[in-house]
Amino acid sequence: MNFVQHVKTLLKQNGRAAVVVPDNVLFEGGAGETIRRKLLQECDVHTLLRLPTGLFYAQGVKANVIFFDKKPASETPWTKKLWIYDLRTNMHFTLKTDPLKREDLDEFVKCYNVANRHSRKATFGEKNPDGRWRAYSYDELAARDKASLDIFWLKDESLSESDNLPSPDIIALEIVEDLEAALAQFREIAGDLNGNGV
């Protein structure tokens, strides 16, 4: 939460930021709620990308990217709509055998609509309940318990279809591959640090 606040203070008026944050930043109470409400009020928090679990080293680590623009003081909240893209639910990536690739983000980039983000169109709806892109109004966000931004709507197939889980040997192999990839990355970092006299 302190990092998000720090980024916000560094931005110039109308400056833009995309910050990678763990899940707890989206729902933490107390000071977390205060900071989220202030961010929604003082900045245009327009996009949230829910990243797949395990993207950063550990399989259970959940991360998100929050996109916001800093705005001048205003009595009304700058956030009008928060668009959320769920790249997490029912998505499976591993560090080594099936890493996230640039093309996995193509639909998000198209939905983000850099040319005119005010003309975005949801992919989720009655006709497409599996759509990964939808918006929530400021009033909906402010009314949520603790102004939580930890929002999901897609049915998690892994919770209801345990018969479709990979066999234990495949799961164990993926864990080993993830650990080996993480260990290799840590060895490289340690080598870099040692090379710099640290």
mmCIF file of N, CA and C in Angstrom, residues 65-167:
data_model
loop_
_atom_site.group_PDB
_atom_site.id
_atom_site.type_symbol
_atom_site.label_atom_id
_atom_site.label_comp_id
_atom_site.label_asym_id
_atom_site.label_seq_id
_atom_site.Cartn_x
_atom_site.Cartn_y
_atom_site.Cartn_z
ATOM 1 N N VAL A 65 -2.264 -5.840 -11.920
ATOM 2 C CA VAL A 65 -1.704 -4.567 -12.370
ATOM 3 C C VAL A 65 -2.839 -3.540 -12.289
ATOM 4 N N ILE A 66 -2.591 -2.479 -11.536
ATOM 5 C CA ILE A 66 -3.561 -1.387 -11.417
ATOM 6 C C ILE A 66 -3.078 -0.241 -12.297
ATOM 7 N N PHE A 67 -3.960 0.235 -13.178
ATOM 8 C CA PHE A 67 -3.651 1.356 -14.068
ATOM 9 C C PHE A 67 -4.428 2.579 -13.575
ATOM 10 N N PHE A 68 -3.722 3.686 -13.347
ATOM 11 C CA PHE A 68 -4.429 4.897 -12.922
ATOM 12 C C PHE A 68 -3.721 6.144 -13.408
ATOM 13 N N ASP A 69 -4.502 7.221 -13.498
ATOM 14 C CA ASP A 69 -4.001 8.535 -13.902
ATOM 15 C C ASP A 69 -4.204 9.490 -12.734
ATOM 16 N N LYS A 70 -3.181 10.277 -12.411
ATOM 17 C CA LYS A 70 -3.306 11.268 -11.341
ATOM 18 C C LYS A 70 -4.050 12.481 -11.869
ATOM 19 N N LYS A 71 -4.969 12.989 -11.062
ATOM 20 C CA LYS A 71 -5.798 14.119 -11.486
ATOM 21 C C LYS A 71 -5.716 15.255 -10.470
ATOM 22 N N PRO A 72 -6.102 16.476 -10.873
ATOM 23 C CA PRO A 72 -6.111 17.600 -9.922
ATOM 24 C C PRO A 72 -7.238 17.436 -8.897
ATOM 25 N N ALA A 73 -7.177 18.205 -7.846
ATOM 26 C CA ALA A 73 -8.182 18.125 -6.776
ATOM 27 C C ALA A 73 -9.591 18.329 -7.342
ATOM 28 N N SER A 74 -10.528 17.558 -6.796
ATOM 29 C CA SER A 74 -11.912 17.638 -7.251
ATOM 30 C C SER A 74 -12.834 17.190 -6.130
ATOM 31 N N GLU A 75 -14.020 17.775 -6.074
ATOM 32 C CA GLU A 75 -14.978 17.359 -5.050
ATOM 33 C C GLU A 75 -15.629 16.034 -5.407
ATOM 34 N N THR A 76 -15.700 15.734 -6.689
ATOM 35 C CA THR A 76 -16.290 14.461 -7.120
ATOM 36 C C THR A 76 -15.171 13.474 -7.458
ATOM 37 N N PRO A 77 -15.423 12.193 -7.269
ATOM 38 C CA PRO A 77 -14.382 11.197 -7.548
ATOM 39 C C PRO A 77 -13.986 11.194 -9.025
ATOM 40 N N TRP A 78 -12.687 11.029 -9.271
ATOM 41 C CA TRP A 78 -12.199 10.961 -10.639
ATOM 42 C C TRP A 78 -12.480 9.602 -11.275
ATOM 43 N N THR A 79 -12.508 8.550 -10.457
ATOM 44 C CA THR A 79 -12.796 7.220 -10.995
ATOM 45 C C THR A 79 -14.276 7.135 -11.314
ATOM 46 N N LYS A 80 -14.585 6.906 -12.568
ATOM 47 C CA LYS A 80 -15.979 6.735 -12.989
ATOM 48 C C LYS A 80 -16.296 5.262 -13.195
ATOM 49 N N LYS A 81 -15.374 4.558 -13.872
ATOM 50 C CA LYS A 81 -15.521 3.125 -14.140
ATOM 51 C C LYS A 81 -14.178 2.452 -13.977
ATOM 52 N N LEU A 82 -14.198 1.298 -13.328
ATOM 53 C CA LEU A 82 -13.009 0.458 -13.265
ATOM 54 C C LEU A 82 -13.255 -0.747 -14.164
ATOM 55 N N TRP A 83 -12.441 -0.867 -15.194
ATOM 56 C CA TRP A 83 -12.527 -2.006 -16.103
ATOM 57 C C TRP A 83 -11.595 -3.090 -15.600
ATOM 58 N N ILE A 84 -12.098 -4.307 -15.503
ATOM 59 C CA ILE A 84 -11.304 -5.428 -14.994
ATOM 60 C C ILE A 84 -11.189 -6.496 -16.071
ATOM 61 N N TYR A 85 -9.945 -6.950 -16.270
ATOM 62 C CA TYR A 85 -9.698 -8.079 -17.167
ATOM 63 C C TYR A 85 -9.172 -9.226 -16.310
ATOM 64 N N ASP A 86 -9.876 -10.362 -16.333
ATOM 65 C CA ASP A 86 -9.516 -11.522 -15.522
ATOM 66 C C ASP A 86 -8.699 -12.508 -16.353
ATOM 67 N N LEU A 87 -7.381 -12.415 -16.222
ATOM 68 C CA LEU A 87 -6.484 -13.349 -16.905
ATOM 69 C C LEU A 87 -6.103 -14.492 -15.954
ATOM 70 N N ARG A 88 -6.802 -14.586 -14.827
ATOM 71 C CA ARG A 88 -6.459 -15.575 -13.800
ATOM 72 C C ARG A 88 -7.396 -16.785 -13.793
ATOM 73 N N THR A 89 -8.687 -16.553 -13.716
ATOM 74 C CA THR A 89 -9.645 -17.648 -13.558
ATOM 75 C C THR A 89 -9.578 -18.605 -14.737
ATOM 76 N N ASN A 90 -9.391 -19.875 -14.429
ATOM 77 C CA ASN A 90 -9.324 -20.963 -15.414
ATOM 78 C C ASN A 90 -8.149 -20.837 -16.385
ATOM 79 N N MET A 91 -7.147 -20.073 -16.024
ATOM 80 C CA MET A 91 -5.935 -19.954 -16.839
ATOM 81 C C MET A 91 -4.812 -20.665 -16.098
ATOM 82 N N HIS A 92 -3.965 -21.361 -16.830
ATOM 83 C CA HIS A 92 -2.902 -22.141 -16.194
ATOM 84 C C HIS A 92 -1.582 -21.900 -16.922
ATOM 85 N N PHE A 93 -0.654 -21.276 -16.214
ATOM 86 C CA PHE A 93 0.676 -21.037 -16.747
ATOM 87 C C PHE A 93 1.693 -21.547 -15.740
ATOM 88 N N THR A 94 2.846 -21.947 -16.208
ATOM 89 C CA THR A 94 3.946 -22.333 -15.329
ATOM 90 C C THR A 94 5.175 -21.542 -15.762
ATOM 91 N N LEU A 95 6.152 -21.448 -14.855
ATOM 92 C CA LEU A 95 7.349 -20.674 -15.174
ATOM 93 C C LEU A 95 8.165 -21.298 -16.293
ATOM 94 N N LYS A 96 8.181 -22.639 -16.353
ATOM 95 C CA LYS A 96 9.086 -23.294 -17.290
ATOM 96 C C LYS A 96 8.367 -23.917 -18.484
ATOM 97 N N THR A 97 7.347 -24.768 -18.243
ATOM 98 C CA THR A 97 6.756 -25.530 -19.350
ATOM 99 C C THR A 97 5.700 -24.756 -20.126
ATOM 100 N N ASP A 98 4.984 -23.859 -19.465
ATOM 101 C CA ASP A 98 3.940 -23.093 -20.153
ATOM 102 C C ASP A 98 3.922 -21.658 -19.637
ATOM 103 N N PRO A 99 5.000 -20.905 -19.907
ATOM 104 C CA PRO A 99 5.061 -19.534 -19.394
ATOM 105 C C PRO A 99 4.091 -18.603 -20.125
ATOM 106 N N LEU A 100 3.716 -17.545 -19.450
ATOM 107 C CA LEU A 100 2.876 -16.517 -20.059
ATOM 108 C C LEU A 100 3.655 -15.885 -21.213
ATOM 109 N N LYS A 101 3.015 -15.802 -22.374
ATOM 110 C CA LYS A 101 3.655 -15.214 -23.555
ATOM 111 C C LYS A 101 2.935 -13.915 -23.923
ATOM 112 N N ARG A 102 3.579 -13.097 -24.715
ATOM 113 C CA ARG A 102 3.005 -11.812 -25.122
ATOM 114 C C ARG A 102 1.632 -11.997 -25.770
ATOM 115 N N GLU A 103 1.480 -13.027 -26.613
ATOM 116 C CA GLU A 103 0.201 -13.227 -27.302
ATOM 117 C C GLU A 103 -0.935 -13.587 -26.343
ATOM 118 N N ASP A 104 -0.594 -14.049 -25.131
ATOM 119 C CA ASP A 104 -1.630 -14.335 -24.135
ATOM 120 C C ASP A 104 -2.310 -13.048 -23.658
ATOM 121 N N LEU A 105 -1.676 -11.916 -23.919
ATOM 122 C CA LEU A 105 -2.220 -10.619 -23.513
ATOM 123 C C LEU A 105 -2.941 -9.895 -24.650
ATOM 124 N N ASP A 106 -3.025 -10.518 -25.829
ATOM 125 C CA ASP A 106 -3.619 -9.853 -26.996
ATOM 126 C C ASP A 106 -5.050 -9.390 -26.748
ATOM 127 N N GLU A 107 -5.884 -10.251 -26.154
ATOM 128 C CA GLU A 107 -7.278 -9.854 -25.924
ATOM 129 C C GLU A 107 -7.347 -8.680 -24.946
ATOM 130 N N PHE A 108 -6.513 -8.711 -23.893
ATOM 131 C CA PHE A 108 -6.495 -7.595 -22.947
ATOM 132 C C PHE A 108 -6.108 -6.300 -23.646
ATOM 133 N N VAL A 109 -5.054 -6.344 -24.455
ATOM 134 C CA VAL A 109 -4.592 -5.141 -25.163
ATOM 135 C C VAL A 109 -5.708 -4.599 -26.067
ATOM 136 N N LYS A 110 -6.405 -5.501 -26.760
ATOM 137 C CA LYS A 110 -7.511 -5.074 -27.632
ATOM 138 C C LYS A 110 -8.631 -4.441 -26.805
ATOM 139 N N CYS A 111 -8.989 -5.074 -25.697
ATOM 140 C CA CYS A 111 -10.049 -4.544 -24.829
ATOM 141 C C CYS A 111 -9.646 -3.219 -24.187
ATOM 142 N N TYR A 112 -8.370 -3.086 -23.818
ATOM 143 C CA TYR A 112 -7.867 -1.867 -23.187
ATOM 144 C C TYR A 112 -8.128 -0.652 -24.063
ATOM 145 N N ASN A 113 -8.002 -0.828 -25.367
ATOM 146 C CA ASN A 113 -8.332 0.204 -26.347
ATOM 147 C C ASN A 113 -7.553 1.501 -26.092
ATOM 148 N N VAL A 114 -6.267 1.439 -26.342
ATOM 149 C CA VAL A 114 -5.390 2.589 -26.116
ATOM 150 C C VAL A 114 -5.859 3.827 -26.881
ATOM 151 N N ALA A 115 -6.365 3.631 -28.078
ATOM 152 C CA ALA A 115 -6.782 4.766 -28.912
ATOM 153 C C ALA A 115 -7.890 5.583 -28.249
ATOM 154 N N ASN A 116 -8.839 4.919 -27.587
ATOM 155 C CA ASN A 116 -9.923 5.628 -26.907
ATOM 156 C C ASN A 116 -10.511 4.739 -25.827
ATOM 157 N N ARG A 117 -9.916 4.807 -24.644
ATOM 158 C CA ARG A 117 -10.372 3.912 -23.583
ATOM 159 C C ARG A 117 -11.774 4.254 -23.074
ATOM 160 N N HIS A 118 -12.310 5.388 -23.490
ATOM 161 C CA HIS A 118 -13.669 5.750 -23.070
ATOM 162 C C HIS A 118 -14.730 5.092 -23.950
ATOM 163 N N SER A 119 -14.307 4.374 -24.983
ATOM 164 C CA SER A 119 -15.271 3.665 -25.826
ATOM 165 C C SER A 119 -15.069 2.150 -25.722
ATOM 166 N N ARG A 120 -14.635 1.710 -24.553
ATOM 167 C CA ARG A 120 -14.429 0.284 -24.324
ATOM 168 C C ARG A 120 -15.758 -0.462 -24.337
ATOM 169 N N LYS A 121 -15.687 -1.741 -24.704
ATOM 170 C CA LYS A 121 -16.881 -2.585 -24.736
ATOM 171 C C LYS A 121 -16.605 -3.860 -23.954
ATOM 172 N N ALA A 122 -17.524 -4.211 -23.070
ATOM 173 C CA ALA A 122 -17.379 -5.418 -22.253
ATOM 174 C C ALA A 122 -17.487 -6.672 -23.110
ATOM 175 N N THR A 123 -16.712 -7.692 -22.747
ATOM 176 C CA THR A 123 -16.858 -8.995 -23.397
ATOM 177 C C THR A 123 -17.756 -9.900 -22.555
ATOM 178 N N PHE A 124 -17.942 -9.553 -21.283
ATOM 179 C CA PHE A 124 -18.819 -10.310 -20.396
ATOM 180 C C PHE A 124 -20.244 -9.799 -20.540
ATOM 181 N N GLY A 125 -21.189 -10.702 -20.532
ATOM 182 C CA GLY A 125 -22.593 -10.319 -20.582
ATOM 183 C C GLY A 125 -23.478 -11.553 -20.564
ATOM 184 N N GLU A 126 -24.752 -11.315 -20.677
ATOM 185 C CA GLU A 126 -25.719 -12.415 -20.651
ATOM 186 C C GLU A 126 -25.435 -13.418 -21.763
ATOM 187 N N LYS A 127 -25.060 -12.917 -22.930
ATOM 188 C CA LYS A 127 -24.785 -13.809 -24.062
ATOM 189 C C LYS A 127 -23.387 -14.422 -23.990
ATOM 190 N N ASN A 128 -22.506 -13.848 -23.171
ATOM 191 C CA ASN A 128 -21.151 -14.372 -23.043
ATOM 192 C C ASN A 128 -20.736 -14.380 -21.569
ATOM 193 N N PRO A 129 -21.223 -15.353 -20.788
ATOM 194 C CA PRO A 129 -20.894 -15.399 -19.358
ATOM 195 C C PRO A 129 -19.423 -15.731 -19.076
ATOM 196 N N ASP A 130 -18.679 -16.120 -20.105
ATOM 197 C CA ASP A 130 -17.259 -16.417 -19.936
ATOM 198 C C ASP A 130 -16.371 -15.245 -20.355
ATOM 199 N N GLY A 131 -16.984 -14.100 -20.636
ATOM 200 C CA GLY A 131 -16.205 -12.921 -21.016
ATOM 201 C C GLY A 131 -15.307 -12.476 -19.877
ATOM 202 N N ARG A 132 -14.084 -12.125 -20.208
ATOM 203 C CA ARG A 132 -13.079 -11.781 -19.198
ATOM 204 C C ARG A 132 -12.968 -10.275 -18.931
ATOM 205 N N TRP A 133 -13.771 -9.448 -19.578
ATOM 206 C CA TRP A 133 -13.615 -7.988 -19.527
ATOM 207 C C TRP A 133 -14.945 -7.350 -19.170
ATOM 208 N N ARG A 134 -14.985 -6.630 -18.070
ATOM 209 C CA ARG A 134 -16.214 -5.931 -17.696
ATOM 210 C C ARG A 134 -15.890 -4.740 -16.803
ATOM 211 N N ALA A 135 -16.866 -3.851 -16.640
ATOM 212 C CA ALA A 135 -16.651 -2.620 -15.882
ATOM 213 C C ALA A 135 -17.540 -2.564 -14.647
ATOM 214 N N TYR A 136 -17.053 -1.843 -13.644
ATOM 215 C CA TYR A 136 -17.803 -1.570 -12.420
ATOM 216 C C TYR A 136 -17.767 -0.061 -12.201
ATOM 217 N N SER A 137 -18.908 0.505 -11.848
ATOM 218 C CA SER A 137 -18.988 1.955 -11.632
ATOM 219 C C SER A 137 -18.371 2.323 -10.287
ATOM 220 N N TYR A 138 -18.070 3.598 -10.124
ATOM 221 C CA TYR A 138 -17.527 4.077 -8.856
ATOM 222 C C TYR A 138 -18.476 3.745 -7.715
ATOM 223 N N ASP A 139 -19.777 3.948 -7.925
ATOM 224 C CA ASP A 139 -20.752 3.674 -6.860
ATOM 225 C C ASP A 139 -20.740 2.209 -6.451
ATOM 226 N N GLU A 140 -20.598 1.314 -7.424
ATOM 227 C CA GLU A 140 -20.524 -0.123 -7.105
ATOM 228 C C GLU A 140 -19.268 -0.423 -6.281
ATOM 229 N N LEU A 141 -18.154 0.189 -6.657
ATOM 230 C CA LEU A 141 -16.899 -0.043 -5.947
ATOM 231 C C LEU A 141 -16.957 0.519 -4.525
ATOM 232 N N ALA A 142 -17.466 1.739 -4.392
ATOM 233 C CA ALA A 142 -17.526 2.395 -3.083
ATOM 234 C C ALA A 142 -18.466 1.654 -2.131
ATOM 235 N N ALA A 143 -19.480 0.987 -2.673
ATOM 236 C CA ALA A 143 -20.450 0.275 -1.842
ATOM 237 C C ALA A 143 -19.944 -1.093 -1.390
ATOM 238 N N ARG A 144 -18.892 -1.590 -2.001
ATOM 239 C CA ARG A 144 -18.360 -2.903 -1.628
ATOM 240 C C ARG A 144 -17.721 -2.855 -0.247
ATOM 241 N N ASP A 145 -17.761 -3.966 0.468
ATOM 242 C CA ASP A 145 -17.147 -4.056 1.788
ATOM 243 C C ASP A 145 -15.684 -3.638 1.697
ATOM 244 N N LYS A 146 -15.282 -2.667 2.485
ATOM 245 C CA LYS A 146 -13.917 -2.132 2.520
ATOM 246 C C LYS A 146 -13.457 -1.589 1.172
ATOM 247 N N ALA A 147 -14.393 -1.238 0.291
ATOM 248 C CA ALA A 147 -14.069 -0.759 -1.066
ATOM 249 C C ALA A 147 -13.147 -1.753 -1.756
ATOM 250 N N SER A 148 -13.407 -3.037 -1.530
ATOM 251 C CA SER A 148 -12.566 -4.097 -2.086
ATOM 252 C C SER A 148 -12.599 -4.080 -3.610
ATOM 253 N N LEU A 149 -11.421 -4.184 -4.197
ATOM 254 C CA LEU A 149 -11.297 -4.282 -5.656
ATOM 255 C C LEU A 149 -11.007 -5.730 -6.069
ATOM 256 N N ASP A 150 -11.075 -6.644 -5.108
ATOM 257 C CA ASP A 150 -10.855 -8.066 -5.378
ATOM 258 C C ASP A 150 -12.157 -8.639 -5.938
ATOM 259 N N ILE A 151 -12.367 -8.415 -7.225
ATOM 260 C CA ILE A 151 -13.637 -8.741 -7.875
ATOM 261 C C ILE A 151 -13.412 -9.825 -8.921
ATOM 262 N N PHE A 152 -14.263 -10.834 -8.893
ATOM 263 C CA PHE A 152 -14.223 -11.866 -9.922
ATOM 264 C C PHE A 152 -15.641 -12.337 -10.171
ATOM 265 N N TRP A 153 -15.914 -12.790 -11.370
ATOM 266 C CA TRP A 153 -17.259 -13.179 -11.764
ATOM 267 C C TRP A 153 -17.298 -14.502 -12.535
ATOM 268 N N LEU A 154 -16.161 -14.923 -13.041
ATOM 269 C CA LEU A 154 -16.119 -16.164 -13.806
ATOM 270 C C LEU A 154 -16.159 -17.367 -12.872
ATOM 271 N N LYS A 155 -16.847 -18.415 -13.293
ATOM 272 C CA LYS A 155 -16.922 -19.634 -12.501
ATOM 273 C C LYS A 155 -15.583 -20.360 -12.595
ATOM 274 N N ASP A 156 -14.979 -20.638 -11.451
ATOM 275 C CA ASP A 156 -13.695 -21.330 -11.413
ATOM 276 C C ASP A 156 -13.924 -22.819 -11.612
ATOM 277 N N GLU A 157 -13.572 -23.302 -12.801
ATOM 278 C CA GLU A 157 -13.811 -24.706 -13.142
ATOM 279 C C GLU A 157 -13.031 -25.656 -12.252
ATOM 280 N N SER A 158 -11.894 -25.235 -11.741
ATOM 281 C CA SER A 158 -11.079 -26.124 -10.908
ATOM 282 C C SER A 158 -11.774 -26.435 -9.584
ATOM 283 N N LEU A 159 -12.664 -25.544 -9.144
ATOM 284 C CA LEU A 159 -13.366 -25.792 -7.892
ATOM 285 C C LEU A 159 -14.510 -26.775 -8.060
ATOM 286 N N SER A 160 -15.091 -26.827 -9.241
ATOM 287 C CA SER A 160 -16.247 -27.689 -9.446
ATOM 288 C C SER A 160 -15.939 -28.941 -10.253
ATOM 289 N N GLU A 161 -14.800 -28.979 -10.904
ATOM 290 C CA GLU A 161 -14.485 -30.123 -11.747
ATOM 291 C C GLU A 161 -13.143 -30.729 -11.351
ATOM 292 N N SER A 162 -13.079 -31.256 -10.128
ATOM 293 C CA SER A 162 -11.824 -31.827 -9.652
ATOM 294 C C SER A 162 -11.419 -33.058 -10.439
ATOM 295 N N ASP A 163 -12.351 -33.659 -11.170
ATOM 296 C CA ASP A 163 -12.014 -34.820 -12.000
ATOM 297 C C ASP A 163 -11.093 -34.423 -13.152
ATOM 298 N N ASN A 164 -11.085 -33.133 -13.501
ATOM 299 C CA ASN A 164 -10.272 -32.670 -14.624
ATOM 300 C C ASN A 164 -8.861 -32.257 -14.211
ATOM 301 N N LEU A 165 -8.526 -32.442 -12.935
ATOM 302 C CA LEU A 165 -7.181 -32.093 -12.488
ATOM 303 C C LEU A 165 -6.160 -33.009 -13.146
ATOM 304 N N PRO A 166 -4.972 -32.476 -13.420
ATOM 305 C CA PRO A 166 -3.922 -33.344 -13.948
ATOM 306 C C PRO A 166 -3.576 -34.415 -12.903
ATOM 307 N N SER A 167 -2.965 -35.473 -13.363
ATOM 308 C CA SER A 167 -2.588 -36.533 -12.433
ATOM 309 C C SER A 167 -1.519 -36.010 -11.474
#
